[in-house]
Short mmCIF file of C-alpha atoms and ligand atoms in Angstrom, two decimals:
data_model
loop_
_atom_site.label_atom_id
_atom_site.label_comp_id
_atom_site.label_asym_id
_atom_site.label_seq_id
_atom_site.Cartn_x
_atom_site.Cartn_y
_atom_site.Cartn_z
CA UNK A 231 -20.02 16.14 -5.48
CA UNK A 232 -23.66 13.98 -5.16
CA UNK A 233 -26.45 16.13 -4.30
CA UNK A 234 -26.39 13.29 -1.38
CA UNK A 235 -23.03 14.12 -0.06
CA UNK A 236 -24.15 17.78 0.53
CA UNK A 237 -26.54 16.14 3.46
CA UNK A 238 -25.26 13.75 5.63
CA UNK A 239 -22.76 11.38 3.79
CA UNK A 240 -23.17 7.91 4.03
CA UNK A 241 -19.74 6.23 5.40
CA UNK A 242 -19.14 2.56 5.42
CA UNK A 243 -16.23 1.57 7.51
CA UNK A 244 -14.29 -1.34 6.03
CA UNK A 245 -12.39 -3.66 8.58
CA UNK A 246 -9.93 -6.57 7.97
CA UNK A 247 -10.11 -9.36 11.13
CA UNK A 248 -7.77 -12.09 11.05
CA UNK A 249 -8.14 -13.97 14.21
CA UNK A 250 -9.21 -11.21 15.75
CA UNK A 251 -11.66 -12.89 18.62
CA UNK A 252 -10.02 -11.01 21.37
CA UNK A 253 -10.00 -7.46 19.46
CA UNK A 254 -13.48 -8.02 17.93
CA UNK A 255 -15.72 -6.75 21.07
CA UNK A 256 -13.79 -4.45 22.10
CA UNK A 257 -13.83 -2.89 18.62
CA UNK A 258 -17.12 -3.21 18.09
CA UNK A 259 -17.65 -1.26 21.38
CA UNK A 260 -16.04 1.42 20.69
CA UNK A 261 -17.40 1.65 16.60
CA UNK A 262 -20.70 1.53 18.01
CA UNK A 263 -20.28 4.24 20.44
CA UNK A 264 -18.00 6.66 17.81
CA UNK A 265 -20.97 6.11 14.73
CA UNK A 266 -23.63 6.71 17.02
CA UNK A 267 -21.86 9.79 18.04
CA UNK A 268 -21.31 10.84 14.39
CA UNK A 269 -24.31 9.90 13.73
CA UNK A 270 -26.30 12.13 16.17
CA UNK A 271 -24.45 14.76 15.41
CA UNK A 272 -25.08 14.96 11.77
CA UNK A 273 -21.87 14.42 10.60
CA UNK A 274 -22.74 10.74 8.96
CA UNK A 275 -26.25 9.48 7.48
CA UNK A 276 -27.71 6.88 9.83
CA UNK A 277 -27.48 4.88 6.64
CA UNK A 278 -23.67 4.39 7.32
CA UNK A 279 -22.68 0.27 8.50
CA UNK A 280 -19.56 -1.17 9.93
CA UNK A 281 -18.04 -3.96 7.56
CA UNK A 282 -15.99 -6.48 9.16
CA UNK A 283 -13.99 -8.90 6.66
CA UNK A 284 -12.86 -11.97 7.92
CA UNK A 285 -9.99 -13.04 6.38
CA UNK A 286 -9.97 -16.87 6.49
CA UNK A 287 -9.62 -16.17 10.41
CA UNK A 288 -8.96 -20.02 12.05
CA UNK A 289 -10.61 -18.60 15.68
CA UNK A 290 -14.16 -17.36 16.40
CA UNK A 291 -14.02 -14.66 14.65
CA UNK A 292 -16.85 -15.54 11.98
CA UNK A 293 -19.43 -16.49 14.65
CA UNK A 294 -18.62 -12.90 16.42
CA UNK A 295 -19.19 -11.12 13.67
CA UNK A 296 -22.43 -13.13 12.48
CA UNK A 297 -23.58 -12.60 16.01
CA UNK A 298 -23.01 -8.88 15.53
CA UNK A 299 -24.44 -8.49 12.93
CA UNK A 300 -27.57 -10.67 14.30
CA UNK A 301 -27.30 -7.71 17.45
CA UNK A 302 -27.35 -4.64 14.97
CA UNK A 303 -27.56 -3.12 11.45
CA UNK A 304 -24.77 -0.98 11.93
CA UNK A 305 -22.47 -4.24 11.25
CA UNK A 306 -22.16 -6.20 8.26
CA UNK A 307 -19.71 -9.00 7.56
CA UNK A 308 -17.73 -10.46 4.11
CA UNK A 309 -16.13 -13.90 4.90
CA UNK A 310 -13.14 -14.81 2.39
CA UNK A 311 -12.90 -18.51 1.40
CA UNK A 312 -9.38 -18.58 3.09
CA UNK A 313 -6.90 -16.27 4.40
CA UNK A 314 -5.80 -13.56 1.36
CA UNK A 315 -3.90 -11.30 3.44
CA UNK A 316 -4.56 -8.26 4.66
CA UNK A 317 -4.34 -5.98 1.34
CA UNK A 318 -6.60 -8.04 -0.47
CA UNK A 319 -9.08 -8.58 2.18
CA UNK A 320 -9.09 -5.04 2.36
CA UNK A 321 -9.84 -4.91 -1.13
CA UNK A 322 -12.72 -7.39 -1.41
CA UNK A 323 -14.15 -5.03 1.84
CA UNK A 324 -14.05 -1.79 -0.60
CA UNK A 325 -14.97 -3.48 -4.02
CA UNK A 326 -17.99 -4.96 -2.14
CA UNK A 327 -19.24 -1.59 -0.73
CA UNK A 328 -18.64 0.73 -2.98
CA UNK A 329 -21.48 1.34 -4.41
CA UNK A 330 -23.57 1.86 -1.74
CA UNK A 331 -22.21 4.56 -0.15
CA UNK A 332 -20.42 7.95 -0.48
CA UNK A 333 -17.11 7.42 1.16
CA UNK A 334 -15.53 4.26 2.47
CA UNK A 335 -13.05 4.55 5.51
CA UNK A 336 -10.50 1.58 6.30
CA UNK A 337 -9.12 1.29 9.73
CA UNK A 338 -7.61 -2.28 11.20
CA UNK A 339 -9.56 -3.89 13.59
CA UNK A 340 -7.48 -3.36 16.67
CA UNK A 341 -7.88 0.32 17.05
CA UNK A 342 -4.19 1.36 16.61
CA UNK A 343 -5.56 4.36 14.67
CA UNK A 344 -7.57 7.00 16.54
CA UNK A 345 -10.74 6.23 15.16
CA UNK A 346 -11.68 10.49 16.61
CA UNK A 347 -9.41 11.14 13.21
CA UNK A 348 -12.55 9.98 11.45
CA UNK A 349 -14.05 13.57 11.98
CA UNK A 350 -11.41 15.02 10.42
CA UNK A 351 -11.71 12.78 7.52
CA UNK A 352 -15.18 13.08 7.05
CA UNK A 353 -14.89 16.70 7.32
CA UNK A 354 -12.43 17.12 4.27
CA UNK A 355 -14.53 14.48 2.48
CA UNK A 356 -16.93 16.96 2.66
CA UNK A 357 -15.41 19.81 1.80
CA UNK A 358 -14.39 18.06 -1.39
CA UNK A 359 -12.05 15.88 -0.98
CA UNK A 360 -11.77 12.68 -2.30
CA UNK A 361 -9.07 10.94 -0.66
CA UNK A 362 -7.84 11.57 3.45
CA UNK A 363 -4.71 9.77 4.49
CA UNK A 364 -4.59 9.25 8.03
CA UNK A 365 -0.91 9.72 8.74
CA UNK A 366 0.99 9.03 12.18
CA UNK A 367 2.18 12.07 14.12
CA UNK A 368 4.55 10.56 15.88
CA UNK A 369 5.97 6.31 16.33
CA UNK A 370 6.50 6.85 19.70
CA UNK A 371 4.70 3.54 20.80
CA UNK A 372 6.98 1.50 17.77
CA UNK A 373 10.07 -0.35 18.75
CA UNK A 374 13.10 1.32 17.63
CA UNK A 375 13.73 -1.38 15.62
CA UNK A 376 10.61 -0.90 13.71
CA UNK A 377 10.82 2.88 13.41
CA UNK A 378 13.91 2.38 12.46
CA UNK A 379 13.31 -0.03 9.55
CA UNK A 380 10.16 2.00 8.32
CA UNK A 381 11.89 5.44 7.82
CA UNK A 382 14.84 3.53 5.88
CA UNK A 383 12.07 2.00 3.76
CA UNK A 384 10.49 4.80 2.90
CA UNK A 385 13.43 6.58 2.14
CA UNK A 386 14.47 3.30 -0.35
CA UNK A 387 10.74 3.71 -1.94
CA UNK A 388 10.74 7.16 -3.04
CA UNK A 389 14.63 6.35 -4.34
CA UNK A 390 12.15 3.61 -6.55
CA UNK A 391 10.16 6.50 -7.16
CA UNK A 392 7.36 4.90 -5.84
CA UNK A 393 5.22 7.68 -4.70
CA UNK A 394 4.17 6.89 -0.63
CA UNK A 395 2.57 8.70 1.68
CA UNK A 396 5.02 9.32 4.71
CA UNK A 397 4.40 7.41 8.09
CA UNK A 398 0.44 6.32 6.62
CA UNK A 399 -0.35 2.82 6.67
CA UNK A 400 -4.11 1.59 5.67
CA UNK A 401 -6.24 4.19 7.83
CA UNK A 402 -7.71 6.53 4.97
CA UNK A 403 -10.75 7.58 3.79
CA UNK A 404 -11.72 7.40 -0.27
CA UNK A 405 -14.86 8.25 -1.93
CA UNK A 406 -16.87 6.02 -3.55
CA UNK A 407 -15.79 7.85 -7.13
CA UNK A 408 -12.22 6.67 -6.05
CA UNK A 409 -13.16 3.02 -5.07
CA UNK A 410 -14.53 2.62 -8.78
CA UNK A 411 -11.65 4.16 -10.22
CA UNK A 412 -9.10 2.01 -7.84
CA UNK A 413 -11.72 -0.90 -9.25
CA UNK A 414 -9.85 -0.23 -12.46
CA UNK A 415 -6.60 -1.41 -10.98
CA UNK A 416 -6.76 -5.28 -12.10
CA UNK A 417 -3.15 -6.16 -10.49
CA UNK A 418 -2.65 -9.77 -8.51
CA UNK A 419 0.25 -8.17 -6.64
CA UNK A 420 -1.49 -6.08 -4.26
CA UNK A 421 0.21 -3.12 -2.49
CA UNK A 422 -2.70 -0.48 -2.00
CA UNK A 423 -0.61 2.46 0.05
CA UNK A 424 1.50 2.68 -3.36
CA UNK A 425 -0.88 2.39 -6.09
CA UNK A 426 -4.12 5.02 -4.10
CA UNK A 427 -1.20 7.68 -4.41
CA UNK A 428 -1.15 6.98 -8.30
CA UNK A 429 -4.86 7.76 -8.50
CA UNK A 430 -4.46 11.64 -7.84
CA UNK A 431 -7.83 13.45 -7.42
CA UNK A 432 -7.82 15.74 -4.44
CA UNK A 433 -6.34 14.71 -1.10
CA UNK A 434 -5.36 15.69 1.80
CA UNK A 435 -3.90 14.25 5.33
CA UNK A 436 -5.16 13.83 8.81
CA UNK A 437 -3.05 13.47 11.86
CA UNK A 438 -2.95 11.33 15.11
CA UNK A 439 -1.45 9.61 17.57
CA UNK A 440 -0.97 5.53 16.88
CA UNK A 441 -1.65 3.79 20.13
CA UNK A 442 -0.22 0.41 20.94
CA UNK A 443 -2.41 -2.75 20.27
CA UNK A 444 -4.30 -3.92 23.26
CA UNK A 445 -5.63 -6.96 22.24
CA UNK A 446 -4.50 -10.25 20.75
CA UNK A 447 -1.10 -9.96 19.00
CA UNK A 448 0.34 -8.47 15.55
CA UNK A 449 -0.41 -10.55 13.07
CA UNK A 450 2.54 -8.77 10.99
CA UNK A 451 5.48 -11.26 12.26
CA UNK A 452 8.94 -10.06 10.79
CA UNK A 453 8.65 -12.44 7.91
CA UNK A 454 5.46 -10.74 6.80
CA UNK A 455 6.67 -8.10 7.15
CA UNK A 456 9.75 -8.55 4.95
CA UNK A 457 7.58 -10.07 2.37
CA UNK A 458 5.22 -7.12 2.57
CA UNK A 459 7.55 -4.30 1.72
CA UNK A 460 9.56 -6.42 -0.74
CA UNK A 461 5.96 -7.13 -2.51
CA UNK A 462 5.82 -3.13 -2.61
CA UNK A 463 9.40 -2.32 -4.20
CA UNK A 464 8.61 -5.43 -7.26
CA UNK A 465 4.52 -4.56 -8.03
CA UNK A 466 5.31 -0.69 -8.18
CA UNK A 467 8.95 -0.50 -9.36
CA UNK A 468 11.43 -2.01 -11.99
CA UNK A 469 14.18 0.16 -10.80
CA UNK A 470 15.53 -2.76 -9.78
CA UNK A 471 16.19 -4.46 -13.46
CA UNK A 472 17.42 -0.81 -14.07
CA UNK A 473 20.00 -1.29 -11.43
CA UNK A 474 21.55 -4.59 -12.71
CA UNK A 475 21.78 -2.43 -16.29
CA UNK A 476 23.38 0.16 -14.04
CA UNK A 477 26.09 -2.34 -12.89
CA UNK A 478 26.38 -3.56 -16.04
CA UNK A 479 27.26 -0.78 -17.49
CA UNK A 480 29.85 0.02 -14.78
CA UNK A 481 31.54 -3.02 -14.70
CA UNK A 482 32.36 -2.84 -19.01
CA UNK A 483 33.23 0.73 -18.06
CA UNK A 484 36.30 -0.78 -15.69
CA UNK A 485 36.74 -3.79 -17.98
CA UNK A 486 37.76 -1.15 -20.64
CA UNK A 487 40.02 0.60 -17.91
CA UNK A 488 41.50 -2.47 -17.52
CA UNK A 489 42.16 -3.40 -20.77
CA UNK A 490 44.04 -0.32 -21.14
CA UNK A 491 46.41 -0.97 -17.84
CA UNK A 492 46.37 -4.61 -18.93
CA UNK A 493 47.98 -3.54 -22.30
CA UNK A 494 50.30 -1.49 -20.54
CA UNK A 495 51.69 -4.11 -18.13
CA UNK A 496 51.80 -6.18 -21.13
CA UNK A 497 54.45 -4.25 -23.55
CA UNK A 498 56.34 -3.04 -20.29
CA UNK A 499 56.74 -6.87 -20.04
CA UNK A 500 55.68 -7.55 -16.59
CA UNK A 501 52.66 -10.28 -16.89
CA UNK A 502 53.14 -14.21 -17.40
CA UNK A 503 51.86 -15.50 -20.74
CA UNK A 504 48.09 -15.34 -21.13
CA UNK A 505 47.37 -13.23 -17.95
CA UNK A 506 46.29 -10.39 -19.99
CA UNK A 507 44.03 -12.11 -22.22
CA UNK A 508 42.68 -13.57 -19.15
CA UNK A 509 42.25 -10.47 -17.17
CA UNK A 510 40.49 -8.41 -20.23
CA UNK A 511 38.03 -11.48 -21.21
CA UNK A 512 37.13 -12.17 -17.65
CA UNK A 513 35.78 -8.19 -16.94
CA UNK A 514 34.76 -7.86 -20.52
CA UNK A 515 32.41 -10.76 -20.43
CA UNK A 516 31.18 -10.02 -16.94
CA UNK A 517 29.98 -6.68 -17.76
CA UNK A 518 28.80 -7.77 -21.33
CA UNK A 519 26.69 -10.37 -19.70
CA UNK A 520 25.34 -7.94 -16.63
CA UNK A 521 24.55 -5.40 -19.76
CA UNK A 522 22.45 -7.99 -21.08
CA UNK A 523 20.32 -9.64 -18.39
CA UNK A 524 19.77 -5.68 -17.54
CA UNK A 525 18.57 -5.09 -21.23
CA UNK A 526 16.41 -8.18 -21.40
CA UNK A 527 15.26 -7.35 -17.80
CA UNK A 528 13.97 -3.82 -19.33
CA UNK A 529 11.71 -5.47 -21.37
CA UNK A 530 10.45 -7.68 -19.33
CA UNK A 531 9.89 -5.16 -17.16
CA UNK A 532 7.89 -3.63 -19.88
CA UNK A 533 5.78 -6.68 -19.82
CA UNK A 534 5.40 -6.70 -16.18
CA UNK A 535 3.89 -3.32 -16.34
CA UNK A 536 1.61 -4.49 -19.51
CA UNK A 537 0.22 -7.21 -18.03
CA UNK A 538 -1.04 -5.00 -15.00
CA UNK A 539 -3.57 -3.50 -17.56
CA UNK A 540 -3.10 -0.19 -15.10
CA UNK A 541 -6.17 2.39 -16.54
CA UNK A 542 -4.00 5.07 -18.18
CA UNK A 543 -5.81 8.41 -16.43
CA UNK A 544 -8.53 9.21 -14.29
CA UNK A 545 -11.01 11.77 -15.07
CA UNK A 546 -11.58 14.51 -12.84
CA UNK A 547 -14.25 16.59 -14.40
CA UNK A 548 -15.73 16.58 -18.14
CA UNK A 549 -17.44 19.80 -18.66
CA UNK A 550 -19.76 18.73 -21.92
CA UNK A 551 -22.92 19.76 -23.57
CA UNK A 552 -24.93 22.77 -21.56
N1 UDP B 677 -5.02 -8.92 8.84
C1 UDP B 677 -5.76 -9.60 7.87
N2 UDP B 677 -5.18 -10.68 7.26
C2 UDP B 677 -3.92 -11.12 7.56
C3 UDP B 677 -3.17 -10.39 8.53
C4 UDP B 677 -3.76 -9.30 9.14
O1 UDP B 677 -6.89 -9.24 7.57
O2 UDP B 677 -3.48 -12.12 6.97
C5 UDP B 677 -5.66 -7.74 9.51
C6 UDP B 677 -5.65 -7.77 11.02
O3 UDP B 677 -6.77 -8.46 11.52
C7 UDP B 677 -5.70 -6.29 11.37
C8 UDP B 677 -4.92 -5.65 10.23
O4 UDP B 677 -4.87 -6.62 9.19
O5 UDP B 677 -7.02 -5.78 11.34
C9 UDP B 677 -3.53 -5.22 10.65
O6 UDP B 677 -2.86 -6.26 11.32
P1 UDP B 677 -2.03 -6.01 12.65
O7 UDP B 677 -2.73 -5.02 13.52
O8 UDP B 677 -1.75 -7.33 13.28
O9 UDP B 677 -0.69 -5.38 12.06
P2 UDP B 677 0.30 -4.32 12.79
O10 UDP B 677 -0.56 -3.23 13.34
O11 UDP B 677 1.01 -5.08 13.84
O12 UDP B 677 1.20 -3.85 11.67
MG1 MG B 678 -2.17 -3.38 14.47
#
């Protein structure tokens, strides 16, 4: 660790807004309050700002966080050309700040997450680690319907063997080592709760309690939703094109079982003319054809993971000349 870390560290707090004009003051309220606290009582450098993103927001949300920052030092804002999405506003937030602090920590701008788990995040950053997941203790404030969905999706991830952090959505804190090493990560396809996991380095996990949002609404709709977790399963898996190879495979297995009960019915003498040449060529080619889109599908899934130009390893520590 920094000789600097070993004082005070200097935390930047990265925030997406999309129209979030009724959430903003609120939030800022309570940000001010919790860094001044932190702040006072030496936990964070007074060096440490609040970064609010907008993310192409179509309310006020610029002009409150202009006027913010107009108020106070503690908040800076990033305005995207036009609306990005939430990962990748995220990521223009930590890219932007990562050099000038120790550890960034990315919360969303309604409060959902206990921003008092920051202490415990800052605290392990301290103590050495690089990475803090903030993880839900419990979805009691979620619909069924969306705890529901989530568990199954997690489950299906980790049967992707996509590596996920269980019940932790964007709330985490990484160190500014990590943000330069995530910086190495050049993919379009966004899905940062799969690919921070991939970067190793020591980590550990905070809990809390998610409380409901109070203002504005979710601006995760179903359909965003749907496209969000499918986005996760294609940019971090090709299980998938393994799959159709799978069924492939399968189905020329049973073609072959029924060639042999084809056959069969065929000397016993109970089949019209041309049936069995029928039956056989219809499974045959079925399977032959699923066998190949699944083999041409593993290479371009080979592609697909070339053109992400992933870094290959991460040091940790390089122990050279003395
Ligand atoms: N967000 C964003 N761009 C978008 C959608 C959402 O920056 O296109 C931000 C939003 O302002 C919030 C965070 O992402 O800070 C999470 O959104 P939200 O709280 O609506 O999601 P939920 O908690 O309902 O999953
Ligand atoms: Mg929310």
């Amino acid at each position: 660790m920094t000789e600097k870390t070993k004082t005070a560290p200097v935390v930047y707090l990265v925030v997406p807004c999309y129209n979030e004009e009724e959430a903003l003051p609120v939030t800022a309220e309570k940000l001010t309050e919790k860094m001044r606290r932190l702040c006072w009582d030496g936990k964070i450098s007074p060096a440490s700002r609040v970064v609010l993103v907008d993310d192409g927001s179509k309310d006020a949300t610029w002009e409150c966080i202009a006027a913010l920052h107009a108020e106070s030092p503690l908040f800076q804002g990033i305005k995207l050309s036009r609306n990005c999405g939430h990962q990748r506003a995220l990521l223009a937030g930590l890219m932007t700040v990562r050099d000038h602090c120790d550890a960034v920590i990315s919360m969303d701008a309604d409060l959902q997450d206990d921003i008092d788990a920051m202490d415990g995040m800052i605290e392990k950053f301290c103590e050495g680690c690089e990475i803090v997941y903030g993880v839900r203790s419990d979805r009691k404030t979620d619909t069924v319907f969306k705890r529901g969905t989530a568990q199954a999706y997690y489950k299906m991830m980790r049967l992707m063997g996509v590596e996920m952090v269980y019940n932790h959505a964007d709330y985490r804190l990484m160190s500014s080592r990590v943000l330069r090493e995530l910086a190495d990560y050049e993919e379009v396809n966004l899905f940062l709760r799969g690919l921070v996991p991939m970067l190793g380095y020591r980590t550990d996990v905070v809990y809390y309690a998610r409380a409901p949002r109070m203002q504005g609404e979710s601006k995760y709709p179903l359909k965003k939703m749907l496209a969000f977790a499918f986005e996760g399963i294609t940019s971090l898996s090709i299980k998938p094109i393994r799959m159709i190879t799978m069924l492939g495979v399968g189905i020329f297995l049973v073609s072959l079982a029924m060639l042999i009960y084809v056959l069969i019915r065929h000397f016993l003498g109970y089949t019209v003319v041309g049936w069995t040449f029928l039956a056989v060529s219809l499974w045959g080619i079925g399977g032959l054809q699923l066998l190949s889109i699944g083999i041409v599908g593993e290479y371009i899934g080979k592609i697909y993971l070339e053109t992400k130009r992933r870094p290959r390893y991460h040091l940790e520590t390089y122990l050279g000349d003395r």
